[in-house]
Coordinates of C-alpha atoms in Angstrom, one line a residue:
M1037 CA 0.1 0.3 -0.1
A1038 CA 2.6 2.4 0.7
A1039 CA 4.7 1.6 -2.5
A1040 CA 1.2 2.6 -4.3
A1041 CA 0.6 5.5 -2.4
A1042 CA 4.4 6.6 -3.1
A1043 CA 3.8 5.8 -7.1
A1044 CA 0.6 7.5 -7.0
A1045 CA 2.2 10.6 -5.6
V1046 CA 5.3 10.5 -8.2
A1047 CA 2.8 10.3 -11.1
G1048 CA 0.8 13.1 -9.4
E1049 CA 3.7 15.4 -9.3
A1050 CA 4.6 14.4 -13.0
V1051 CA 0.9 15.1 -13.7
A1052 CA 1.5 18.4 -12.0
A1053 CA 4.7 19.4 -13.3
G1054 CA 3.3 18.6 -17.0
G1055 CA 0.5 20.7 -16.4
K1056 CA 2.6 23.5 -15.7
K1057 CA 4.6 23.1 -18.9
R1058 CA 1.6 23.0 -20.8
G1059 CA 0.6 26.0 -19.2
A1060 CA 3.7 27.7 -19.5
S1061 CA 4.2 26.8 -23.5
R1062 CA 0.0 28.7 -23.5
S1063 CA 1.4 31.5 -21.1
W1064 CA 0.3 35.1 -22.3
I1065 CA 1.5 38.5 -20.5
L1066 CA -1.6 41.4 -20.5
F1067 CA -1.2 44.8 -20.4
D1068 CA -4.2 47.3 -20.4
A1069 CA -4.6 50.7 -20.9
A1070 CA -4.6 51.6 -16.9
G1071 CA -1.1 50.3 -16.9
E1072 CA -1.6 47.2 -15.0
E1073 CA -0.1 43.6 -16.3
R1074 CA -0.5 40.3 -15.3
V1075 CA 0.5 37.1 -16.7
L1076 CA -2.8 34.7 -18.4
D1077 CA -2.0 30.8 -18.1
A1078 CA -4.6 30.1 -20.4
D1079 CA -6.0 28.0 -23.2
K1080 CA -6.7 28.8 -26.8
Y1081 CA -10.4 28.8 -26.1
A1082 CA -10.5 31.5 -23.1
I1083 CA -8.2 33.7 -25.5
M1084 CA -10.9 33.5 -28.3
H1085 CA -13.7 34.2 -25.7
R1086 CA -11.5 37.2 -24.1
V1087 CA -10.6 39.0 -27.5
D1088 CA -13.4 37.4 -29.6
I1089 CA -11.1 36.2 -32.5
N1090 CA -11.3 32.9 -34.6
A1091 CA -9.7 29.5 -34.0
R1092 CA -7.4 30.3 -37.2
D1093 CA -6.4 33.5 -36.3
L1094 CA -5.4 32.1 -32.9
R1095 CA -3.6 29.4 -35.0
I1096 CA -1.1 32.2 -36.7
L1097 CA 0.1 32.6 -33.2
D1098 CA 1.0 29.2 -32.5
P1099 CA 5.2 29.1 -32.0
L1100 CA 4.7 25.4 -33.4
L1101 CA 3.6 26.5 -36.6
S1102 CA 5.4 28.3 -39.3
Y1103 CA 3.5 31.4 -40.5
P1104 CA 4.9 34.5 -42.4
S1105 CA 5.0 37.6 -40.7
T1106 CA 1.2 38.9 -40.4
I1107 CA -0.5 41.9 -39.0
L1108 CA -4.8 41.3 -39.3
G1109 CA -7.2 43.7 -38.4
R1110 CA -10.4 41.7 -37.0
E1111 CA -13.5 43.4 -35.7
R1112 CA -12.4 43.6 -31.9
A1113 CA -8.7 43.2 -32.1
I1114 CA -5.2 43.1 -33.9
V1115 CA -3.9 39.8 -34.2
L1116 CA 0.2 40.1 -34.8
N1117 CA 2.8 37.9 -36.0
L1118 CA 5.8 39.5 -36.6
E1119 CA 8.6 36.6 -36.1
H1120 CA 9.1 36.3 -32.3
I1121 CA 6.4 39.0 -31.5
K1122 CA 3.4 37.3 -31.2
A1123 CA 0.5 39.4 -29.6
I1124 CA -3.3 40.2 -29.8
I1125 CA -3.9 44.1 -29.1
T1126 CA -7.7 45.2 -28.6
A1127 CA -9.2 48.8 -27.7
E1128 CA -7.3 48.8 -24.3
E1129 CA -5.2 45.3 -23.7
V1130 CA -2.3 43.8 -25.1
L1131 CA -1.7 39.8 -24.8
L1132 CA 1.7 39.0 -25.3
R1133 CA 2.9 35.8 -26.0
D1134 CA 5.8 33.7 -24.4
P1135 CA 6.9 36.7 -22.3
L1136 CA 9.8 34.4 -20.9
D1137 CA 11.2 34.4 -24.1
D1138 CA 14.6 36.1 -24.3
N1139 CA 13.6 37.8 -27.7
V1140 CA 10.6 38.9 -26.1
I1141 CA 11.7 39.9 -23.0
P1142 CA 12.5 43.6 -24.5
V1143 CA 9.2 43.9 -25.7
V1144 CA 7.7 43.4 -22.4
E1145 CA 9.8 46.2 -20.9
E1146 CA 8.9 48.4 -23.7
L1147 CA 5.5 48.0 -23.7
R1148 CA 6.0 48.3 -19.4
R1149 CA 7.4 51.8 -20.1
R1150 CA 5.3 53.0 -23.0
L1151 CA 1.9 52.0 -22.1
A1152 CA 2.1 53.0 -18.3
P1153 CA 0.2 56.5 -17.7
S1154 CA 2.1 59.4 -17.9
S1155 CA 1.2 61.2 -14.4
A1156 CA -2.0 61.1 -12.4
T1157 CA -2.0 65.0 -13.2
Q1158 CA -2.5 64.7 -16.7
H1159 CA -5.1 61.7 -16.9
D1160 CA -7.8 64.3 -16.6
V1161 CA -6.9 66.8 -18.8
E1162 CA -9.2 66.5 -22.0
G1163 CA -6.9 68.2 -24.1
A1164 CA -4.0 65.5 -23.5
E1165 CA -6.5 62.9 -23.7
E1166 CA -7.6 64.2 -27.3
N1167 CA -4.1 64.4 -28.6
E1168 CA -3.2 61.0 -27.3
S1169 CA -2.9 58.5 -30.0
P1170 CA -5.1 55.7 -29.2
F1171 CA -4.0 52.8 -27.4
E1172 CA -3.9 50.1 -29.8
F1173 CA -1.6 52.0 -32.0
R1174 CA 0.6 52.7 -29.0
A1175 CA 1.2 49.0 -28.9
L1176 CA 1.3 48.4 -32.3
E1177 CA 3.9 51.0 -32.3
V1178 CA 6.2 49.2 -29.6
T1179 CA 6.0 46.1 -31.7
L1180 CA 7.0 47.6 -35.1
E1181 CA 9.7 49.2 -33.7
A1182 CA 10.8 46.0 -31.6
I1183 CA 11.1 44.0 -34.8
C1184 CA 12.4 46.4 -36.7
S1185 CA 15.2 47.2 -34.4
F1186 CA 15.5 43.1 -34.2
L1187 CA 16.0 42.7 -37.6
G1188 CA 18.3 45.8 -37.5
A1189 CA 20.6 44.4 -35.1
R1190 CA 20.4 41.2 -36.7
T1191 CA 22.1 43.0 -40.1
T1192 CA 23.9 44.7 -38.2
E1193 CA 25.8 41.8 -37.0
L1194 CA 26.0 40.0 -40.4
E1195 CA 27.5 42.9 -41.6
S1196 CA 30.2 43.0 -39.2
A1197 CA 30.9 39.5 -40.1
A1198 CA 30.5 39.0 -43.6
Y1199 CA 32.4 41.9 -44.8
P1200 CA 35.8 41.1 -43.3
A1201 CA 35.1 37.4 -44.1
L1202 CA 34.8 38.6 -47.5
D1203 CA 37.9 40.7 -47.7
E1204 CA 39.8 38.1 -45.9
L1205 CA 39.0 35.4 -49.1
T1206 CA 39.6 37.8 -51.5
S1207 CA 43.1 37.9 -50.5
K1208 CA 43.6 34.1 -50.1
I1209 CA 41.6 31.8 -51.3
S1210 CA 41.2 29.0 -49.0
S1211 CA 38.8 26.2 -48.0
R1212 CA 38.2 27.6 -44.6
N1213 CA 37.6 31.2 -45.7
L1214 CA 35.3 29.4 -48.3
D1215 CA 33.1 27.7 -45.7
R1216 CA 32.6 30.5 -43.9
V1217 CA 31.6 32.9 -46.7
R1218 CA 29.4 30.1 -47.5
K1219 CA 27.5 29.9 -44.2
L1220 CA 27.4 33.8 -43.8
K1221 CA 25.4 33.7 -47.3
S1222 CA 23.2 31.2 -45.7
G1223 CA 22.3 33.3 -43.0
M1224 CA 22.2 36.1 -45.1
T1225 CA 19.3 34.6 -47.5
R1226 CA 17.3 33.4 -44.3
L1227 CA 17.4 36.9 -43.3
N1228 CA 16.5 38.5 -46.2
A1229 CA 13.5 36.5 -46.4
R1230 CA 12.2 37.4 -43.0
V1231 CA 12.7 40.7 -43.5
Q1232 CA 11.2 40.7 -47.2
K1233 CA 8.1 39.2 -45.4
V1234 CA 7.9 42.1 -42.7
R1235 CA 8.5 44.8 -45.6
D1236 CA 5.6 43.3 -47.5
E1237 CA 3.3 42.9 -44.6
L1238 CA 3.5 46.6 -44.3
E1239 CA 3.5 47.3 -47.6
Q1240 CA 0.2 45.6 -48.1
L1241 CA -1.3 47.4 -45.5
L1242 CA -0.1 50.9 -46.7
D1243 CA -1.8 50.1 -50.4
D1244 CA -5.4 49.1 -48.9
D1245 CA -7.0 51.8 -46.9
D1246 CA -9.8 49.3 -45.9
D1247 CA -7.1 47.2 -43.8
M1248 CA -5.7 50.5 -42.1
A1249 CA -9.1 51.5 -41.1
D1250 CA -9.8 47.9 -39.7
L1251 CA -6.8 48.4 -37.5
Y1252 CA -8.7 51.7 -35.7
L1253 CA -10.3 49.8 -32.7
S1254 CA -10.9 52.7 -30.9
R1255 CA -12.9 54.2 -33.6
K1256 CA -15.1 51.0 -33.7
L1257 CA -15.4 51.1 -29.9
A1258 CA -16.2 54.8 -30.3
G1259 CA -19.0 54.0 -33.0
A1260 CA -20.6 51.2 -30.7
A1261 CA -20.7 53.8 -27.7
S1262 CA -21.9 56.6 -29.3
P1263 CA -26.1 57.5 -29.3
V1264 CA -26.1 57.2 -32.8
S1265 CA -25.3 53.7 -33.1
G1266 CA -27.6 52.8 -31.2
S1267 CA -28.0 51.4 -27.4
G1268 CA -27.9 48.0 -28.1
G1269 CA -24.3 47.3 -28.1
P1270 CA -22.4 44.5 -26.5
N1271 CA -20.3 44.8 -23.6
W1272 CA -17.1 43.7 -24.8
F1273 CA -15.0 43.9 -21.6
P1274 CA -17.1 43.7 -18.8
A1275 CA -14.1 43.0 -16.6
S1276 CA -12.0 46.0 -17.5
P1277 CA -11.7 48.5 -14.8
T1278 CA -11.1 51.6 -17.5
I1279 CA -13.8 50.7 -20.3
G1280 CA -15.7 53.6 -18.8
S1281 CA -12.7 56.4 -19.1
K1282 CA -11.6 54.5 -22.7
I1283 CA -15.1 55.0 -24.2
S1284 CA -15.3 58.7 -23.2
R1285 CA -12.1 59.2 -24.5
A1286 CA -12.9 57.5 -27.7
S1287 CA -16.4 59.2 -27.6
R1288 CA -14.7 62.5 -28.1
A1289 CA -12.3 61.1 -30.3
S1290 CA -15.2 59.8 -32.5
A1291 CA -16.9 62.9 -33.3
A1292 CA -15.2 63.4 -36.5
T1293 CA -15.5 59.7 -37.2
I1294 CA -19.5 59.9 -36.7
H1295 CA -19.6 63.4 -39.2
G1296 CA -17.8 61.5 -42.4
N1297 CA -13.9 60.9 -41.4
E1298 CA -14.5 57.0 -40.9
N1299 CA -11.8 56.7 -43.5
D1300 CA -9.3 58.7 -42.3
V1301 CA -6.4 56.5 -41.9
E1302 CA -3.5 59.2 -41.9
E1303 CA -2.3 58.8 -38.6
L1304 CA -2.1 54.9 -38.6
E1305 CA -0.6 55.4 -42.1
M1306 CA 2.4 57.9 -40.9
L1307 CA 2.9 55.4 -37.8
L1308 CA 3.1 52.7 -40.6
E1309 CA 5.4 54.4 -43.1
A1310 CA 8.1 55.7 -40.8
Y1311 CA 8.5 51.6 -39.9
F1312 CA 8.1 50.8 -43.3
M1313 CA 11.0 53.2 -44.3
Q1314 CA 13.2 51.5 -41.6
I1315 CA 12.6 47.8 -42.5
D1316 CA 13.1 48.8 -46.1
G1317 CA 16.4 50.6 -45.3
T1318 CA 17.6 47.0 -43.7
L1319 CA 16.4 45.7 -46.7
N1320 CA 18.7 47.8 -48.5
K1321 CA 21.6 46.9 -46.1
L1322 CA 21.1 43.7 -47.3
T1323 CA 20.7 43.9 -50.8
T1324 CA 24.0 46.0 -50.7
L1325 CA 25.4 43.0 -48.9
R1326 CA 24.3 40.4 -51.4
E1327 CA 25.3 42.5 -54.0
Y1328 CA 29.1 42.4 -52.5
I1329 CA 29.0 38.5 -52.0
D1330 CA 28.2 38.3 -55.9
D1331 CA 31.0 40.8 -56.7
T1332 CA 33.6 38.7 -54.5
E1333 CA 32.3 35.9 -56.1
D1334 CA 32.8 37.2 -59.3
Y1335 CA 36.5 38.3 -58.3
I1336 CA 37.2 34.8 -57.2
N1337 CA 36.1 33.2 -60.1
I1338 CA 38.1 35.6 -62.0
Q1339 CA 41.1 34.8 -60.3
L1340 CA 40.4 30.7 -60.4
D1341 CA 40.2 31.3 -63.9
N1342 CA 43.3 33.3 -63.9
H1343 CA 44.9 30.4 -62.2
R1344 CA 43.7 27.8 -64.3
N1345 CA 45.0 29.4 -67.5
Q1346 CA 48.5 29.9 -65.9
L1347 CA 48.5 26.3 -65.2
I1348 CA 47.3 25.7 -68.8
Q1349 CA 50.1 27.5 -69.8
L1350 CA 52.4 25.3 -67.7
E1351 CA 51.4 22.4 -69.0
L1352 CA 51.7 23.9 -73.0
F1353 CA 55.7 24.8 -71.5
L1354 CA 55.9 21.1 -70.2
S1355 CA 54.3 19.5 -73.2
S1356 CA 56.4 21.5 -75.6
G1357 CA 59.5 20.5 -73.2
T1358 CA 58.7 17.1 -73.5
V1359 CA 58.4 16.5 -76.9
C1360 CA 61.9 18.2 -77.7
L1361 CA 63.6 15.8 -75.3
S1362 CA 61.7 13.2 -76.9
L1363 CA 63.5 13.8 -79.9
Y1364 CA 67.1 14.1 -78.2
S1365 CA 66.0 11.1 -76.8
L1366 CA 65.4 9.6 -80.3
V1367 CA 69.4 10.7 -81.5
A1368 CA 70.4 9.3 -78.4
G1369 CA 69.0 5.9 -78.8
I1370 CA 69.9 5.6 -82.1
F1371 CA 73.5 6.2 -81.8
G1372 CA 73.6 3.8 -78.8
M1373 CA 72.2 1.1 -80.2
N1374 CA 75.0 -2.0 -79.7
I1375 CA 75.1 -2.7 -83.6
P1376 CA 78.4 -3.0 -85.9
Y1377 CA 78.4 -0.6 -88.4
T1378 CA 81.4 0.4 -90.5
W1379 CA 81.2 3.9 -90.0
N1380 CA 80.9 3.6 -86.4
E1381 CA 85.0 2.8 -86.5
D1382 CA 87.4 5.7 -86.2
H1383 CA 84.8 8.0 -86.2
G1384 CA 84.8 9.5 -82.3
Y1385 CA 84.7 12.8 -83.2
V1386 CA 81.5 13.2 -84.5
F1387 CA 79.8 12.6 -81.2
K1388 CA 80.5 15.7 -80.0
W1389 CA 78.6 17.2 -83.1
V1390 CA 75.9 14.8 -82.7
V1391 CA 75.5 15.8 -79.2
L1392 CA 75.9 19.7 -80.0
V1393 CA 73.8 20.0 -83.6
S1394 CA 70.8 17.5 -81.3
G1395 CA 70.8 19.9 -78.4
L1396 CA 70.3 23.0 -80.7
F1397 CA 67.7 21.8 -82.8
C1398 CA 65.7 20.7 -79.9
A1399 CA 65.9 24.2 -78.2
F1400 CA 65.1 25.5 -81.5
M1401 CA 62.0 23.6 -81.9
F1402 CA 61.1 24.5 -78.5
V1403 CA 61.3 28.0 -79.1
S1404 CA 59.5 28.1 -82.3
I1405 CA 57.0 26.1 -80.5
V1406 CA 56.4 28.8 -77.7
A1407 CA 56.9 31.6 -80.2
Y1408 CA 54.1 30.2 -82.5
A1409 CA 51.9 30.0 -79.1
R1410 CA 52.3 33.3 -78.3
H1411 CA 51.6 34.4 -81.9
K1412 CA 48.6 32.5 -82.0
G1413 CA 48.0 34.2 -78.4
L1414 CA 47.4 30.9 -76.6
V1415 CA 49.9 31.9 -74.0
G1416 CA 50.7 35.1 -72.2
S1417 CA 53.3 37.4 -72.9

């Protein structure tokens, strides 16, 4: 019985540890407009119910699945998947996935700093509230700034490693340098694809005013809370302590919207344009690096072709010399035969003339072959 109880206890601890591990894999950190934050260990159904999104939208944020960078505007939320930054932004809340990830921790700290209320004295000043950017735009700006800074830092690291390696390769072609450049080129190709995906997503948003209008969550909230939109609007965030102030602020900001400016996306367009230019600059750096790598490859190929041509010239010289020495050896072989000839007696003085004439003839033949090759442009001068 004691052994069974111990086994049951161990199994219970294992299940609890597994549950904690699974919960940690689904952990979220929540920031609201009041500057409060808390960690949520909620499953996908709770998240879907809280922010009112579909399962397919939440699937985009699954770290186990590979989805391209995406910014989706839904009725009550912005679903954002930018590399390691996976977040859901509402009109007054930000849910950020995996807050303990090393790459996500700086984003958490920046959200904590940027979304905190500026001061208690300014909170009730209507002019400051009216000029303040909507909560979702401030949160979106933090995430865009984080991903642009992250990709820019990766590009800078790649540049600092690639340019010296390429210069070293041009000065000395070796297997080690070639393998080093190959790895750097592979990393550049992957990074270029990641930057291109973020840039394409921002460009797609900038090209479509309707998509940008879908990101104005406060405007939608204000329209639903205004008298002209009816009194039967649903209570989206009943548990939020800041819903009253948020609706009041959004209602004042929606006066122009109700009177025909609901398609005005200038504020968001300026925000996206700024980070589009930043990510486009990062892409230009990678393009410049790719061109430098291509130029280095061309230079290396030219060097290799030059070495190959030099080897061919050397082979021509050696082959020409071998032919001439073969003729000289033929003469020596003929006169070296141990066959009795009558003219082979009492003619010892002829030996030196045979050696001298054969050597001069072979040398003349070698020079003639080389001169002919240079005349035809087969070898360099």
